[in-house]
XYZ file of C-alpha atoms in Angstrom:
239
model
C 78.185 -34.829 -10.889
C 75.023 -34.872 -7.989
C 75.855 -33.579 -4.585
C 78.184 -35.713 -3.108
C 80.619 -36.187 -6.063
C 81.273 -32.422 -4.582
C 85.042 -31.527 -3.261
C 84.586 -30.710 -0.111
C 87.631 -27.712 1.254
C 87.932 -27.394 5.132
C 90.115 -24.753 5.861
C 90.721 -24.787 10.521
C 93.216 -25.754 12.453
C 91.668 -27.670 15.365
C 92.874 -31.206 14.394
C 89.993 -32.848 16.216
C 87.668 -30.671 14.995
C 88.179 -30.859 11.626
C 88.738 -34.757 11.926
C 84.703 -35.154 13.483
C 83.470 -33.040 10.294
C 85.335 -34.937 7.532
C 83.865 -38.076 9.347
C 80.229 -36.903 9.434
C 80.545 -35.287 5.386
C 81.948 -39.267 5.033
C 78.844 -40.647 6.458
C 76.890 -38.776 5.237
C 77.688 -39.547 1.622
C 80.443 -37.098 0.335
C 83.205 -38.844 -1.054
C 85.766 -36.260 -1.328
C 86.264 -33.691 0.992
C 89.657 -31.833 1.827
C 91.319 -30.039 4.588
C 93.871 -27.226 5.848
C 95.366 -26.067 8.872
C 96.358 -22.671 8.012
C 95.541 -19.587 5.230
C 98.398 -20.505 3.006
C 97.816 -24.281 2.835
C 94.080 -23.797 2.045
C 95.033 -21.055 -0.236
C 97.441 -23.755 -2.475
C 95.094 -27.574 -1.554
C 91.440 -24.583 -3.065
C 94.247 -23.931 -5.699
C 95.755 -27.415 -6.742
C 91.787 -28.988 -5.950
C 89.246 -26.664 -6.863
C 86.817 -27.177 -4.712
C 82.567 -26.644 -5.282
C 82.180 -25.218 -1.667
C 84.577 -23.658 1.059
C 84.280 -24.548 4.604
C 86.064 -21.907 6.226
C 87.098 -20.889 10.354
C 88.177 -16.979 10.965
C 90.878 -17.558 13.667
C 93.486 -19.358 12.200
C 97.049 -19.462 13.139
C 98.356 -17.804 10.212
C 96.080 -14.533 9.148
C 91.982 -14.864 9.508
C 89.649 -16.368 8.000
C 88.189 -13.322 6.773
C 91.573 -12.299 4.565
C 91.923 -15.146 3.064
C 87.847 -15.341 2.337
C 88.787 -12.322 -0.042
C 91.487 -14.248 -1.382
C 89.672 -17.066 -2.290
C 86.883 -14.813 -4.370
C 89.817 -13.338 -6.514
C 90.035 -16.796 -7.888
C 86.083 -17.970 -7.960
C 82.451 -17.255 -6.759
C 83.243 -20.639 -5.252
C 80.312 -21.222 -2.126
C 82.049 -20.054 1.462
C 80.601 -21.494 3.902
C 81.903 -19.594 8.014
C 82.767 -21.487 10.448
C 84.004 -20.272 13.735
C 84.076 -19.575 17.470
C 82.967 -16.070 17.430
C 79.572 -15.568 17.526
C 79.238 -11.816 17.727
C 76.860 -9.802 15.930
C 79.434 -7.869 13.726
C 81.271 -10.996 13.074
C 79.015 -12.614 11.670
C 77.082 -9.119 10.099
C 80.264 -8.740 8.138
C 80.577 -12.131 7.517
C 77.721 -12.065 5.928
C 78.708 -8.774 4.600
C 81.682 -9.866 2.525
C 79.662 -12.419 0.201
C 79.944 -15.664 2.536
C 76.956 -17.787 1.793
C 76.276 -18.843 5.388
C 77.347 -19.039 8.617
C 77.230 -20.920 11.453
C 78.767 -21.163 15.280
C 80.943 -23.327 17.021
C 79.103 -25.424 18.943
C 76.656 -26.624 16.592
C 74.757 -29.787 15.538
C 75.961 -31.988 13.132
C 72.581 -32.148 11.461
C 72.545 -28.332 11.595
C 75.740 -28.227 9.421
C 75.082 -30.862 7.132
C 71.659 -29.089 6.030
C 72.927 -26.124 6.071
C 75.800 -27.286 2.934
C 73.156 -29.442 1.519
C 71.001 -26.355 1.235
C 73.929 -24.467 -0.327
C 75.297 -26.717 -3.144
C 71.885 -27.184 -3.870
C 70.875 -24.015 -4.734
C 74.569 -23.190 -6.242
C 75.065 -26.263 -8.699
C 71.275 -28.576 -8.694
C 68.653 -25.576 -9.312
C 65.824 -26.431 -10.708
C 67.038 -24.786 -13.876
C 70.274 -27.027 -13.545
C 68.672 -30.134 -12.845
C 68.026 -33.421 -15.875
C 65.311 -34.302 -16.826
C 64.149 -37.128 -14.321
C 63.675 -40.601 -15.749
C 60.247 -41.584 -16.326
C 61.651 -45.786 -16.827
C 63.484 -47.822 -14.862
C 64.635 -51.835 -16.298
C 65.037 -53.823 -14.218
C 66.057 -57.529 -16.075
C 61.845 -58.538 -16.453
C 60.873 -55.695 -14.622
C 59.920 -51.734 -15.320
C 59.413 -49.066 -12.806
C 57.073 -46.222 -13.660
C 58.813 -43.465 -11.152
C 55.861 -41.707 -12.529
C 52.707 -43.914 -11.503
C 54.816 -45.567 -8.456
C 53.825 -49.064 -10.089
C 56.630 -52.815 -10.830
C 55.119 -54.195 -13.457
C 56.018 -57.545 -15.065
C 54.180 -60.494 -17.537
C 51.153 -57.675 -17.009
C 51.234 -58.177 -13.393
C 51.656 -54.521 -11.596
C 51.964 -53.818 -7.838
C 52.437 -50.588 -5.673
C 55.125 -48.485 -4.475
C 54.341 -46.669 -1.028
C 56.224 -43.284 -1.333
C 58.993 -43.898 0.446
C 60.002 -46.929 -1.356
C 59.785 -44.604 -4.332
C 62.315 -41.957 -3.553
C 64.272 -45.211 -1.668
C 64.413 -46.339 -5.780
C 65.070 -42.807 -7.358
C 68.023 -42.251 -4.333
C 69.427 -45.692 -5.594
C 68.568 -44.937 -9.316
C 70.709 -41.154 -9.205
C 73.639 -43.074 -8.398
C 73.719 -46.460 -10.254
C 76.627 -48.398 -9.747
C 77.333 -46.495 -6.886
C 77.574 -47.171 -3.049
C 74.888 -45.218 -1.659
C 75.309 -44.003 2.282
C 73.038 -45.472 5.045
C 72.953 -41.678 5.677
C 72.383 -40.217 2.616
C 69.279 -42.973 1.881
C 67.813 -41.418 5.189
C 68.173 -37.987 4.340
C 66.230 -38.825 0.945
C 63.622 -40.247 2.548
C 63.281 -38.801 5.867
C 65.442 -35.867 5.368
C 67.062 -36.450 9.153
C 70.265 -38.907 9.437
C 70.684 -42.682 9.639
C 70.473 -42.862 13.279
C 67.325 -44.506 14.748
C 66.339 -45.240 11.386
C 68.469 -48.512 11.026
C 64.917 -51.604 11.222
C 63.001 -48.943 9.319
C 65.667 -48.847 6.228
C 66.135 -52.523 6.122
C 62.036 -53.096 6.494
C 61.814 -50.920 3.769
C 64.900 -52.036 1.122
C 63.498 -55.511 1.498
C 60.402 -54.769 1.688
C 61.233 -52.815 -2.118
C 63.149 -56.191 -2.950
C 59.651 -58.098 -2.885
C 58.781 -55.948 -6.078
C 61.789 -55.865 -7.902
C 63.450 -58.858 -7.694
C 62.889 -62.074 -9.213
C 63.976 -64.216 -6.009
C 63.823 -61.871 -2.558
C 66.670 -63.384 -0.763
C 69.342 -63.775 -3.197
C 68.688 -59.987 -4.293
C 70.371 -58.654 -8.344
C 69.955 -55.274 -8.457
C 69.850 -54.144 -4.420
C 73.118 -55.107 -3.300
C 74.357 -54.957 0.241
C 77.654 -52.411 0.819
C 78.801 -54.359 4.267
C 78.655 -51.710 7.323
C 78.834 -48.424 4.175
C 75.404 -48.877 2.434
C 73.541 -50.242 -0.807
C 74.216 -49.690 -3.864
C 71.432 -50.202 -7.485
C 73.387 -52.713 -9.738
C 74.108 -51.180 -13.746
C 72.709 -53.410 -16.127
C 75.443 -55.660 -18.212
C 77.537 -53.374 -20.379
C 76.073 -50.108 -18.977
C 78.934 -47.324 -17.956
């Protein structure tokens, strides 16, 4: 499982905000977003889907988030991020004192929310102890990519990858066979959203294709998912 495979449950009764946050998460690369608008429905979805992260509003129509937090904690130690319009220090301290993993107040910057979500998921599920050993060599047809040396070798001739090209290829390889969204790539390479990097990303993809493709004008390995992102093709027979 990689970070973007994590299930996220958003419990908030503001339909417009729920739609906005769901869009932010989907655009960033998260594929499994679940929503609920009350304490009762939130608990029901939580028990059914067993998410890896809960984003929880404090003011809900049939109760409060603090009470629901306690009920969720009775079921598991899943990380929970409080999302609230209440910015009082007492509420923040009370929420964190209950054991919440973070607390963010409305309105918020989309990038701030994403950074906090990434930080929680990486800390809980993807610590250095839990990360699998990183692949050192990638075979793409007649070409061999050394991640350690940042080089692509074919027929005894080697070309070097730039730091950004290396990060980009590593990100695609970590999700090989799956579409990696533009935003997820930019987060991995520039630690920023896709906005403002459209042309820069296209240039890096073109340069990378020139180094790993037999015919860069007709790429086989780095495939474009129009309007979504890019995918690194698997070898034949690879699962």
